[in-house]
């Protein structure tokens, strides 16, 4: 996919970048896709989300949210779940002014984007037809706990120094910092609570080697959903599906076809 990005100013005066891709066939379905922490619409797995939705008859809106490793405004150190959620909400409000906008729409979000779309779906039930919170962050406390269990050296450095460096995995020479306060910014956010209000069809794809947002944690959220839902676990797969991109595409394609049958 080649992205022609358009700037959309958010409520904080920063530019989000958006890309709208119409389905080659006439479509009455829209999917909105949000990347995770430090992410971009240019990440391989986010591109797979977009292409698979397109192949299944959806028009697609993709975002470069602020305060991330992408082409939007802001620096990574200013990233919070609130800023991420605000960008999603502001992008949808902008989309509602466009002639291609359709409700209800499908929402997809990876990692921090997964928590963001769960919050949005929980507050806007009538606007959302289906959700795909991929390897979602469940809550600030739980994510901090998973870091503590699996990478205590990282957490010790973050506490003693106040922040740690985060290099961009898909663009050379780009770096930023994750402050320890980033976890606290999510303490009042919990996907399990949002799930209790959601009756839209829900899908999740997560790797069995994802120690940050494990299958166990994803299923704990999905147990609270009111509507039909499915968690698919990819064996030998990490948080960003590296090396498992083909299986990710195949599984998402199958799940979307199930929705549309």
PDB file of C-alpha atoms in Angstrom:
ATOM      1  CA  UNK A   1       0.000   0.000   0.000  1.00  0.00           C
ATOM      2  CA  UNK A   2       1.248   3.497  -0.880  1.00  0.00           C
ATOM      3  CA  UNK A   3      -0.068   6.089   1.541  1.00  0.00           C
ATOM      4  CA  UNK A   4      -1.193   9.575   0.569  1.00  0.00           C
ATOM      5  CA  UNK A   5      -1.408  11.126   4.011  1.00  0.00           C
ATOM      6  CA  UNK A   6      -3.587  14.071   4.972  1.00  0.00           C
ATOM      7  CA  UNK A   7      -3.113  16.191   8.087  1.00  0.00           C
ATOM      8  CA  UNK A   8      -5.996  16.458  10.552  1.00  0.00           C
ATOM      9  CA  UNK A   9      -5.550  18.779  13.519  1.00  0.00           C
ATOM     10  CA  UNK A  10      -6.500  17.238  16.849  1.00  0.00           C
ATOM     11  CA  UNK A  11      -8.006  18.989  19.892  1.00  0.00           C
ATOM     12  CA  UNK A  12      -4.499  19.675  21.197  1.00  0.00           C
ATOM     13  CA  UNK A  13      -3.414  21.593  18.074  1.00  0.00           C
ATOM     14  CA  UNK A  14      -1.198  18.787  16.754  1.00  0.00           C
ATOM     15  CA  UNK A  15      -1.493  17.132  13.360  1.00  0.00           C
ATOM     16  CA  UNK A  16      -2.610  13.534  13.093  1.00  0.00           C
ATOM     17  CA  UNK A  17      -1.994  12.029   9.651  1.00  0.00           C
ATOM     18  CA  UNK A  18      -4.735   9.974   8.030  1.00  0.00           C
ATOM     19  CA  UNK A  19      -4.951   7.839   4.912  1.00  0.00           C
ATOM     20  CA  UNK A  20      -8.256   6.807   3.364  1.00  0.00           C
ATOM     21  CA  UNK A  21      -8.260   3.855   0.975  1.00  0.00           C
ATOM     22  CA  UNK A  22     -11.525   3.019  -0.818  1.00  0.00           C
ATOM     23  CA  UNK A  23     -12.300  -0.596  -1.550  1.00  0.00           C
ATOM     24  CA  UNK A  24     -11.873  -1.362  -5.287  1.00  0.00           C
ATOM     25  CA  UNK A  25     -15.439  -2.666  -5.225  1.00  0.00           C
ATOM     26  CA  UNK A  26     -18.422  -0.589  -4.156  1.00  0.00           C
ATOM     27  CA  UNK A  27     -18.623  -0.928  -0.374  1.00  0.00           C
ATOM     28  CA  UNK A  28     -20.971   0.088   2.411  1.00  0.00           C
ATOM     29  CA  UNK A  29     -18.483  -0.907   5.144  1.00  0.00           C
ATOM     30  CA  UNK A  30     -15.764   1.165   6.801  1.00  0.00           C
ATOM     31  CA  UNK A  31     -12.828   0.039   8.956  1.00  0.00           C
ATOM     32  CA  UNK A  32     -10.789   2.431  11.124  1.00  0.00           C
ATOM     33  CA  UNK A  33      -7.312   1.159  12.058  1.00  0.00           C
ATOM     34  CA  UNK A  34      -5.146   2.510  14.889  1.00  0.00           C
ATOM     35  CA  UNK A  35      -1.545   1.482  15.536  1.00  0.00           C
ATOM     36  CA  UNK A  36      -0.023   0.871  18.952  1.00  0.00           C
ATOM     37  CA  UNK A  37       2.494   2.684  21.137  1.00  0.00           C
ATOM     38  CA  UNK A  38       5.307   4.240  19.083  1.00  0.00           C
ATOM     39  CA  UNK A  39       3.660   2.800  15.959  1.00  0.00           C
ATOM     40  CA  UNK A  40       2.682   3.867  12.463  1.00  0.00           C
ATOM     41  CA  UNK A  41       0.412   2.906   9.603  1.00  0.00           C
ATOM     42  CA  UNK A  42       3.670   1.896   7.860  1.00  0.00           C
ATOM     43  CA  UNK A  43       4.327  -1.043  10.206  1.00  0.00           C
ATOM     44  CA  UNK A  44       4.061  -4.404   8.463  1.00  0.00           C
ATOM     45  CA  UNK A  45       1.282  -5.780  10.671  1.00  0.00           C
ATOM     46  CA  UNK A  46      -0.771  -2.569  10.371  1.00  0.00           C
ATOM     47  CA  UNK A  47      -0.441  -2.728   6.584  1.00  0.00           C
ATOM     48  CA  UNK A  48      -1.672  -6.330   6.749  1.00  0.00           C
ATOM     49  CA  UNK A  49      -4.705  -5.220   8.753  1.00  0.00           C
ATOM     50  CA  UNK A  50      -5.474  -2.583   6.122  1.00  0.00           C
ATOM     51  CA  UNK A  51      -4.989  -4.817   3.095  1.00  0.00           C
ATOM     52  CA  UNK A  52      -7.031  -7.653   4.575  1.00  0.00           C
ATOM     53  CA  UNK A  53      -9.922  -5.348   5.361  1.00  0.00           C
ATOM     54  CA  UNK A  54      -9.754  -3.976   1.796  1.00  0.00           C
ATOM     55  CA  UNK A  55      -9.722  -7.490   0.352  1.00  0.00           C
ATOM     56  CA  UNK A  56     -12.864  -8.239   2.343  1.00  0.00           C
ATOM     57  CA  UNK A  57     -14.860  -5.329   1.007  1.00  0.00           C
ATOM     58  CA  UNK A  58     -14.150  -2.571   3.518  1.00  0.00           C
ATOM     59  CA  UNK A  59     -13.141   1.002   2.861  1.00  0.00           C
ATOM     60  CA  UNK A  60     -10.214   1.709   5.184  1.00  0.00           C
ATOM     61  CA  UNK A  61      -9.120   4.709   7.250  1.00  0.00           C
ATOM     62  CA  UNK A  62      -5.606   4.400   8.719  1.00  0.00           C
ATOM     63  CA  UNK A  63      -3.987   6.742  11.250  1.00  0.00           C
ATOM     64  CA  UNK A  64      -0.566   8.048  12.190  1.00  0.00           C
ATOM     65  CA  UNK A  65      -1.321   9.208  15.733  1.00  0.00           C
ATOM     66  CA  UNK A  66       0.613  11.974  17.457  1.00  0.00           C
ATOM     67  CA  UNK A  67       3.461  11.447  19.936  1.00  0.00           C
ATOM     68  CA  UNK A  68       4.803   8.386  18.170  1.00  0.00           C
ATOM     69  CA  UNK A  69       7.555   7.154  15.835  1.00  0.00           C
ATOM     70  CA  UNK A  70       5.833   8.288  12.648  1.00  0.00           C
ATOM     71  CA  UNK A  71       5.186  11.379  10.530  1.00  0.00           C
ATOM     72  CA  UNK A  72       2.569  12.980  12.795  1.00  0.00           C
ATOM     73  CA  UNK A  73       3.331  15.769  15.284  1.00  0.00           C
ATOM     74  CA  UNK A  74       4.637  15.267  18.790  1.00  0.00           C
ATOM     75  CA  UNK A  75       7.360  13.347  20.597  1.00  0.00           C
ATOM     76  CA  UNK A  76       7.158   9.862  22.088  1.00  0.00           C
ATOM     77  CA  UNK A  77       7.771  11.084  25.638  1.00  0.00           C
ATOM     78  CA  UNK A  78       4.400  12.895  25.517  1.00  0.00           C
ATOM     79  CA  UNK A  79       2.495   9.739  24.567  1.00  0.00           C
ATOM     80  CA  UNK A  80      -0.303   8.623  26.900  1.00  0.00           C
ATOM     81  CA  UNK A  81      -3.363   6.434  26.470  1.00  0.00           C
ATOM     82  CA  UNK A  82      -5.422   9.645  26.693  1.00  0.00           C
ATOM     83  CA  UNK A  83      -3.564  11.259  23.781  1.00  0.00           C
ATOM     84  CA  UNK A  84      -3.877   8.030  21.790  1.00  0.00           C
ATOM     85  CA  UNK A  85      -7.613   7.813  22.483  1.00  0.00           C
ATOM     86  CA  UNK A  86      -8.155  11.511  21.724  1.00  0.00           C
ATOM     87  CA  UNK A  87      -6.511  11.032  18.323  1.00  0.00           C
ATOM     88  CA  UNK A  88      -8.821   8.119  17.538  1.00  0.00           C
ATOM     89  CA  UNK A  89     -11.893  10.105  18.572  1.00  0.00           C
ATOM     90  CA  UNK A  90     -10.766  13.233  16.685  1.00  0.00           C
ATOM     91  CA  UNK A  91     -10.008  11.218  13.541  1.00  0.00           C
ATOM     92  CA  UNK A  92     -13.469   9.649  13.596  1.00  0.00           C
ATOM     93  CA  UNK A  93     -15.075  13.063  14.140  1.00  0.00           C
ATOM     94  CA  UNK A  94     -13.169  14.346  11.099  1.00  0.00           C
ATOM     95  CA  UNK A  95     -14.147  11.275   9.071  1.00  0.00           C
ATOM     96  CA  UNK A  96     -17.811  11.964   9.875  1.00  0.00           C
ATOM     97  CA  UNK A  97     -17.522  15.144   7.753  1.00  0.00           C
ATOM     98  CA  UNK A  98     -16.434  13.165   4.677  1.00  0.00           C
ATOM     99  CA  UNK A  99     -18.836  11.820   2.060  1.00  0.00           C
ATOM    100  CA  UNK A 100     -17.387   8.283   2.376  1.00  0.00           C
ATOM    101  CA  UNK A 101     -18.083   8.017   6.110  1.00  0.00           C
ATOM    102  CA  UNK A 102     -20.316   5.134   7.179  1.00  0.00           C
ATOM    103  CA  UNK A 103     -21.793   3.903  10.434  1.00  0.00           C
ATOM    104  CA  UNK A 104     -21.614   1.480  12.045  1.00  0.00           C
ATOM    105  CA  UNK A 105     -17.944   0.794  11.295  1.00  0.00           C
ATOM    106  CA  UNK A 106     -15.338  -1.788  12.253  1.00  0.00           C
ATOM    107  CA  UNK A 107     -12.544  -0.737  14.616  1.00  0.00           C
ATOM    108  CA  UNK A 108      -9.094  -2.329  14.643  1.00  0.00           C
ATOM    109  CA  UNK A 109      -6.281  -1.437  17.017  1.00  0.00           C
ATOM    110  CA  UNK A 110      -2.971  -3.031  17.952  1.00  0.00           C
ATOM    111  CA  UNK A 111      -1.564  -3.056  21.510  1.00  0.00           C
ATOM    112  CA  UNK A 112      -2.182   0.426  22.972  1.00  0.00           C
ATOM    113  CA  UNK A 113      -4.517   0.935  20.019  1.00  0.00           C
ATOM    114  CA  UNK A 114      -6.402  -2.151  21.195  1.00  0.00           C
ATOM    115  CA  UNK A 115      -7.114  -0.554  24.576  1.00  0.00           C
ATOM    116  CA  UNK A 116      -8.057   2.672  22.802  1.00  0.00           C
ATOM    117  CA  UNK A 117     -10.625   1.040  20.512  1.00  0.00           C
ATOM    118  CA  UNK A 118     -12.095  -0.943  23.412  1.00  0.00           C
ATOM    119  CA  UNK A 119     -12.687   2.321  25.269  1.00  0.00           C
ATOM    120  CA  UNK A 120     -14.240   3.888  22.171  1.00  0.00           C
ATOM    121  CA  UNK A 121     -16.498   0.908  21.476  1.00  0.00           C
ATOM    122  CA  UNK A 122     -17.605   0.800  25.107  1.00  0.00           C
ATOM    123  CA  UNK A 123     -18.695   4.443  24.920  1.00  0.00           C
ATOM    124  CA  UNK A 124     -20.133   4.430  21.376  1.00  0.00           C
ATOM    125  CA  UNK A 125     -22.048   1.181  21.077  1.00  0.00           C
ATOM    126  CA  UNK A 126     -24.271   2.283  18.205  1.00  0.00           C
ATOM    127  CA  UNK A 127     -21.347   3.394  16.020  1.00  0.00           C
ATOM    128  CA  UNK A 128     -19.329   0.146  16.076  1.00  0.00           C
ATOM    129  CA  UNK A 129     -20.272  -3.013  14.177  1.00  0.00           C
ATOM    130  CA  UNK A 130     -17.207  -5.122  15.028  1.00  0.00           C
ATOM    131  CA  UNK A 131     -13.895  -4.746  16.850  1.00  0.00           C
ATOM    132  CA  UNK A 132     -10.458  -6.228  16.325  1.00  0.00           C
ATOM    133  CA  UNK A 133      -8.333  -5.409  19.411  1.00  0.00           C
ATOM    134  CA  UNK A 134      -5.130  -7.158  18.343  1.00  0.00           C
ATOM    135  CA  UNK A 135      -2.738  -8.064  21.190  1.00  0.00           C
ATOM    136  CA  UNK A 136      -4.368  -5.324  23.240  1.00  0.00           C
ATOM    137  CA  UNK A 137      -2.998  -3.659  26.333  1.00  0.00           C
ATOM    138  CA  UNK A 138      -5.524  -4.583  29.044  1.00  0.00           C
ATOM    139  CA  UNK A 139      -4.639  -1.994  31.701  1.00  0.00           C
ATOM    140  CA  UNK A 140      -1.715   0.026  32.968  1.00  0.00           C
ATOM    141  CA  UNK A 141      -1.352  -2.067  36.126  1.00  0.00           C
ATOM    142  CA  UNK A 142      -1.431  -5.368  34.252  1.00  0.00           C
ATOM    143  CA  UNK A 143       1.060  -4.224  31.616  1.00  0.00           C
ATOM    144  CA  UNK A 144       3.443  -2.963  34.296  1.00  0.00           C
ATOM    145  CA  UNK A 145       3.090  -6.316  36.050  1.00  0.00           C
ATOM    146  CA  UNK A 146       3.922  -8.211  32.846  1.00  0.00           C
ATOM    147  CA  UNK A 147       7.024  -6.056  32.294  1.00  0.00           C
ATOM    148  CA  UNK A 148       8.040  -6.665  35.908  1.00  0.00           C
ATOM    149  CA  UNK A 149       7.647 -10.430  35.558  1.00  0.00           C
ATOM    150  CA  UNK A 150       9.383 -10.781  32.209  1.00  0.00           C
ATOM    151  CA  UNK A 151      11.920  -7.934  32.059  1.00  0.00           C
ATOM    152  CA  UNK A 152      12.745  -6.766  35.612  1.00  0.00           C
ATOM    153  CA  UNK A 153      16.026  -5.208  34.461  1.00  0.00           C
ATOM    154  CA  UNK A 154      14.084  -2.942  32.085  1.00  0.00           C
ATOM    155  CA  UNK A 155      11.663  -1.914  34.832  1.00  0.00           C
ATOM    156  CA  UNK A 156      14.464  -1.252  37.316  1.00  0.00           C
ATOM    157  CA  UNK A 157      16.195   1.011  34.818  1.00  0.00           C
ATOM    158  CA  UNK A 158      12.949   2.845  34.114  1.00  0.00           C
ATOM    159  CA  UNK A 159      12.320   3.449  37.821  1.00  0.00           C
ATOM    160  CA  UNK A 160      15.862   4.558  38.635  1.00  0.00           C
ATOM    161  CA  UNK A 161      16.339   6.757  35.564  1.00  0.00           C
ATOM    162  CA  UNK A 162      12.724   7.853  35.121  1.00  0.00           C
ATOM    163  CA  UNK A 163      12.604   6.844  31.465  1.00  0.00           C
ATOM    164  CA  UNK A 164      14.117   4.437  28.942  1.00  0.00           C
ATOM    165  CA  UNK A 165      15.103   4.878  25.340  1.00  0.00           C
ATOM    166  CA  UNK A 166      12.803   3.395  22.698  1.00  0.00           C
ATOM    167  CA  UNK A 167      14.235   2.963  19.202  1.00  0.00           C
ATOM    168  CA  UNK A 168      11.986   2.758  16.180  1.00  0.00           C
ATOM    169  CA  UNK A 169      11.872  -0.788  14.812  1.00  0.00           C
ATOM    170  CA  UNK A 170      10.818   0.203  11.295  1.00  0.00           C
ATOM    171  CA  UNK A 171      12.699   3.459  10.631  1.00  0.00           C
ATOM    172  CA  UNK A 172      16.448   3.818  11.181  1.00  0.00           C
ATOM    173  CA  UNK A 173      17.776   6.662  13.307  1.00  0.00           C
ATOM    174  CA  UNK A 174      14.475   7.436  15.033  1.00  0.00           C
ATOM    175  CA  UNK A 175      14.387   7.202  18.805  1.00  0.00           C
ATOM    176  CA  UNK A 176      12.463   8.529  21.796  1.00  0.00           C
ATOM    177  CA  UNK A 177      11.807   7.847  25.474  1.00  0.00           C
ATOM    178  CA  UNK A 178       9.165   5.993  27.471  1.00  0.00           C
ATOM    179  CA  UNK A 179       8.781   7.624  30.915  1.00  0.00           C
ATOM    180  CA  UNK A 180       7.828   5.572  33.956  1.00  0.00           C
ATOM    181  CA  UNK A 181       4.757   7.814  34.290  1.00  0.00           C
ATOM    182  CA  UNK A 182       3.442   6.256  31.037  1.00  0.00           C
ATOM    183  CA  UNK A 183       2.184   3.224  33.001  1.00  0.00           C
ATOM    184  CA  UNK A 184       0.410   5.438  35.530  1.00  0.00           C
ATOM    185  CA  UNK A 185      -1.349   7.255  32.694  1.00  0.00           C
ATOM    186  CA  UNK A 186      -3.275   4.009  32.099  1.00  0.00           C
ATOM    187  CA  UNK A 187      -4.162   3.139  35.696  1.00  0.00           C
ATOM    188  CA  UNK A 188      -7.771   4.282  35.245  1.00  0.00           C
ATOM    189  CA  UNK A 189      -8.175   2.458  31.911  1.00  0.00           C
ATOM    190  CA  UNK A 190      -9.196  -1.202  31.839  1.00  0.00           C
ATOM    191  CA  UNK A 191     -10.340  -3.126  28.762  1.00  0.00           C
ATOM    192  CA  UNK A 192     -12.151  -5.637  30.989  1.00  0.00           C
ATOM    193  CA  UNK A 193     -14.495  -2.906  32.188  1.00  0.00           C
ATOM    194  CA  UNK A 194     -15.148  -1.559  28.678  1.00  0.00           C
ATOM    195  CA  UNK A 195     -15.863  -5.095  27.449  1.00  0.00           C
ATOM    196  CA  UNK A 196     -18.851  -5.411  29.776  1.00  0.00           C
ATOM    197  CA  UNK A 197     -20.741  -2.865  27.631  1.00  0.00           C
ATOM    198  CA  UNK A 198     -19.774  -4.187  24.194  1.00  0.00           C
ATOM    199  CA  UNK A 199     -22.092  -6.458  22.207  1.00  0.00           C
ATOM    200  CA  UNK A 200     -20.390  -5.993  18.824  1.00  0.00           C
ATOM    201  CA  UNK A 201     -18.670  -8.978  17.249  1.00  0.00           C
ATOM    202  CA  UNK A 202     -15.066  -9.105  18.481  1.00  0.00           C
ATOM    203  CA  UNK A 203     -11.913 -10.741  17.110  1.00  0.00           C
ATOM    204  CA  UNK A 204      -8.416 -11.000  18.557  1.00  0.00           C
ATOM    205  CA  UNK A 205      -5.192 -12.450  17.178  1.00  0.00           C
ATOM    206  CA  UNK A 206      -2.319 -12.807  19.646  1.00  0.00           C
ATOM    207  CA  UNK A 207       0.974 -14.703  19.770  1.00  0.00           C
ATOM    208  CA  UNK A 208       1.692 -17.399  22.321  1.00  0.00           C
ATOM    209  CA  UNK A 209       5.132 -15.805  22.885  1.00  0.00           C
ATOM    210  CA  UNK A 210       3.684 -12.347  23.555  1.00  0.00           C
ATOM    211  CA  UNK A 211       4.606 -11.766  27.192  1.00  0.00           C
ATOM    212  CA  UNK A 212       3.268  -8.184  27.211  1.00  0.00           C
ATOM    213  CA  UNK A 213      -0.302  -8.936  26.131  1.00  0.00           C
ATOM    214  CA  UNK A 214      -0.562 -12.683  26.511  1.00  0.00           C
ATOM    215  CA  UNK A 215      -3.372 -14.939  25.238  1.00  0.00           C
ATOM    216  CA  UNK A 216      -4.402 -15.391  28.876  1.00  0.00           C
ATOM    217  CA  UNK A 217      -4.855 -11.630  29.275  1.00  0.00           C
ATOM    218  CA  UNK A 218      -6.749 -11.295  25.989  1.00  0.00           C
ATOM    219  CA  UNK A 219      -9.151 -14.079  26.949  1.00  0.00           C
ATOM    220  CA  UNK A 220      -9.757 -12.437  30.328  1.00  0.00           C
ATOM    221  CA  UNK A 221     -11.058  -9.388  28.463  1.00  0.00           C
ATOM    222  CA  UNK A 222     -13.099 -11.368  25.955  1.00  0.00           C
ATOM    223  CA  UNK A 223     -14.817 -13.298  28.772  1.00  0.00           C
ATOM    224  CA  UNK A 224     -16.634 -10.052  29.617  1.00  0.00           C
ATOM    225  CA  UNK A 225     -17.961  -9.352  26.108  1.00  0.00           C
ATOM    226  CA  UNK A 226     -21.699  -9.669  25.503  1.00  0.00           C
ATOM    227  CA  UNK A 227     -21.517 -10.477  21.789  1.00  0.00           C
ATOM    228  CA  UNK A 228     -19.937 -13.242  19.682  1.00  0.00           C
ATOM    229  CA  UNK A 229     -16.163 -13.271  19.931  1.00  0.00           C
ATOM    230  CA  UNK A 230     -13.063 -15.269  19.096  1.00  0.00           C
ATOM    231  CA  UNK A 231      -9.436 -15.219  20.260  1.00  0.00           C
ATOM    232  CA  UNK A 232      -6.985 -16.871  17.858  1.00  0.00           C
ATOM    233  CA  UNK A 233      -3.512 -17.732  19.169  1.00  0.00           C
ATOM    234  CA  UNK A 234      -0.597 -17.954  16.716  1.00  0.00           C
ATOM    235  CA  UNK A 235       2.127 -20.359  17.849  1.00  0.00           C
ATOM    236  CA  UNK A 236       5.693 -19.081  17.969  1.00  0.00           C
ATOM    237  CA  UNK A 237       4.503 -15.496  17.577  1.00  0.00           C
ATOM    238  CA  UNK A 238       5.543 -12.323  19.414  1.00  0.00           C
ATOM    239  CA  UNK A 239       3.779  -9.030  20.085  1.00  0.00           C
ATOM    240  CA  UNK A 240       4.123  -7.640  16.544  1.00  0.00           C
ATOM    241  CA  UNK A 241       3.708 -10.939  14.650  1.00  0.00           C
ATOM    242  CA  UNK A 242       7.283 -10.837  13.294  1.00  0.00           C
ATOM    243  CA  UNK A 243       7.918 -13.832  11.056  1.00  0.00           C
ATOM    244  CA  UNK A 244       4.224 -14.770  11.241  1.00  0.00           C
ATOM    245  CA  UNK A 245       2.849 -12.144   8.887  1.00  0.00           C
ATOM    246  CA  UNK A 246       1.458 -14.660   6.395  1.00  0.00           C
ATOM    247  CA  UNK A 247      -0.441 -16.524   9.117  1.00  0.00           C
ATOM    248  CA  UNK A 248      -1.709 -13.226  10.534  1.00  0.00           C
ATOM    249  CA  UNK A 249      -3.096 -12.277   7.124  1.00  0.00           C
ATOM    250  CA  UNK A 250      -4.668 -15.700   6.573  1.00  0.00           C
ATOM    251  CA  UNK A 251      -6.326 -15.830   9.986  1.00  0.00           C
ATOM    252  CA  UNK A 252      -7.682 -12.278   9.807  1.00  0.00           C
ATOM    253  CA  UNK A 253      -8.985 -12.956   6.295  1.00  0.00           C
ATOM    254  CA  UNK A 254     -10.840 -16.048   7.537  1.00  0.00           C
ATOM    255  CA  UNK A 255     -12.308 -14.209  10.514  1.00  0.00           C
ATOM    256  CA  UNK A 256     -13.521 -11.299   8.376  1.00  0.00           C
ATOM    257  CA  UNK A 257     -15.103 -13.705   5.909  1.00  0.00           C
ATOM    258  CA  UNK A 258     -16.970 -15.297   8.822  1.00  0.00           C
ATOM    259  CA  UNK A 259     -18.372 -11.874   9.731  1.00  0.00           C
ATOM    260  CA  UNK A 260     -19.598 -11.235   6.204  1.00  0.00           C
ATOM    261  CA  UNK A 261     -21.082 -14.671   5.533  1.00  0.00           C
TER     262      UNK A 261
END
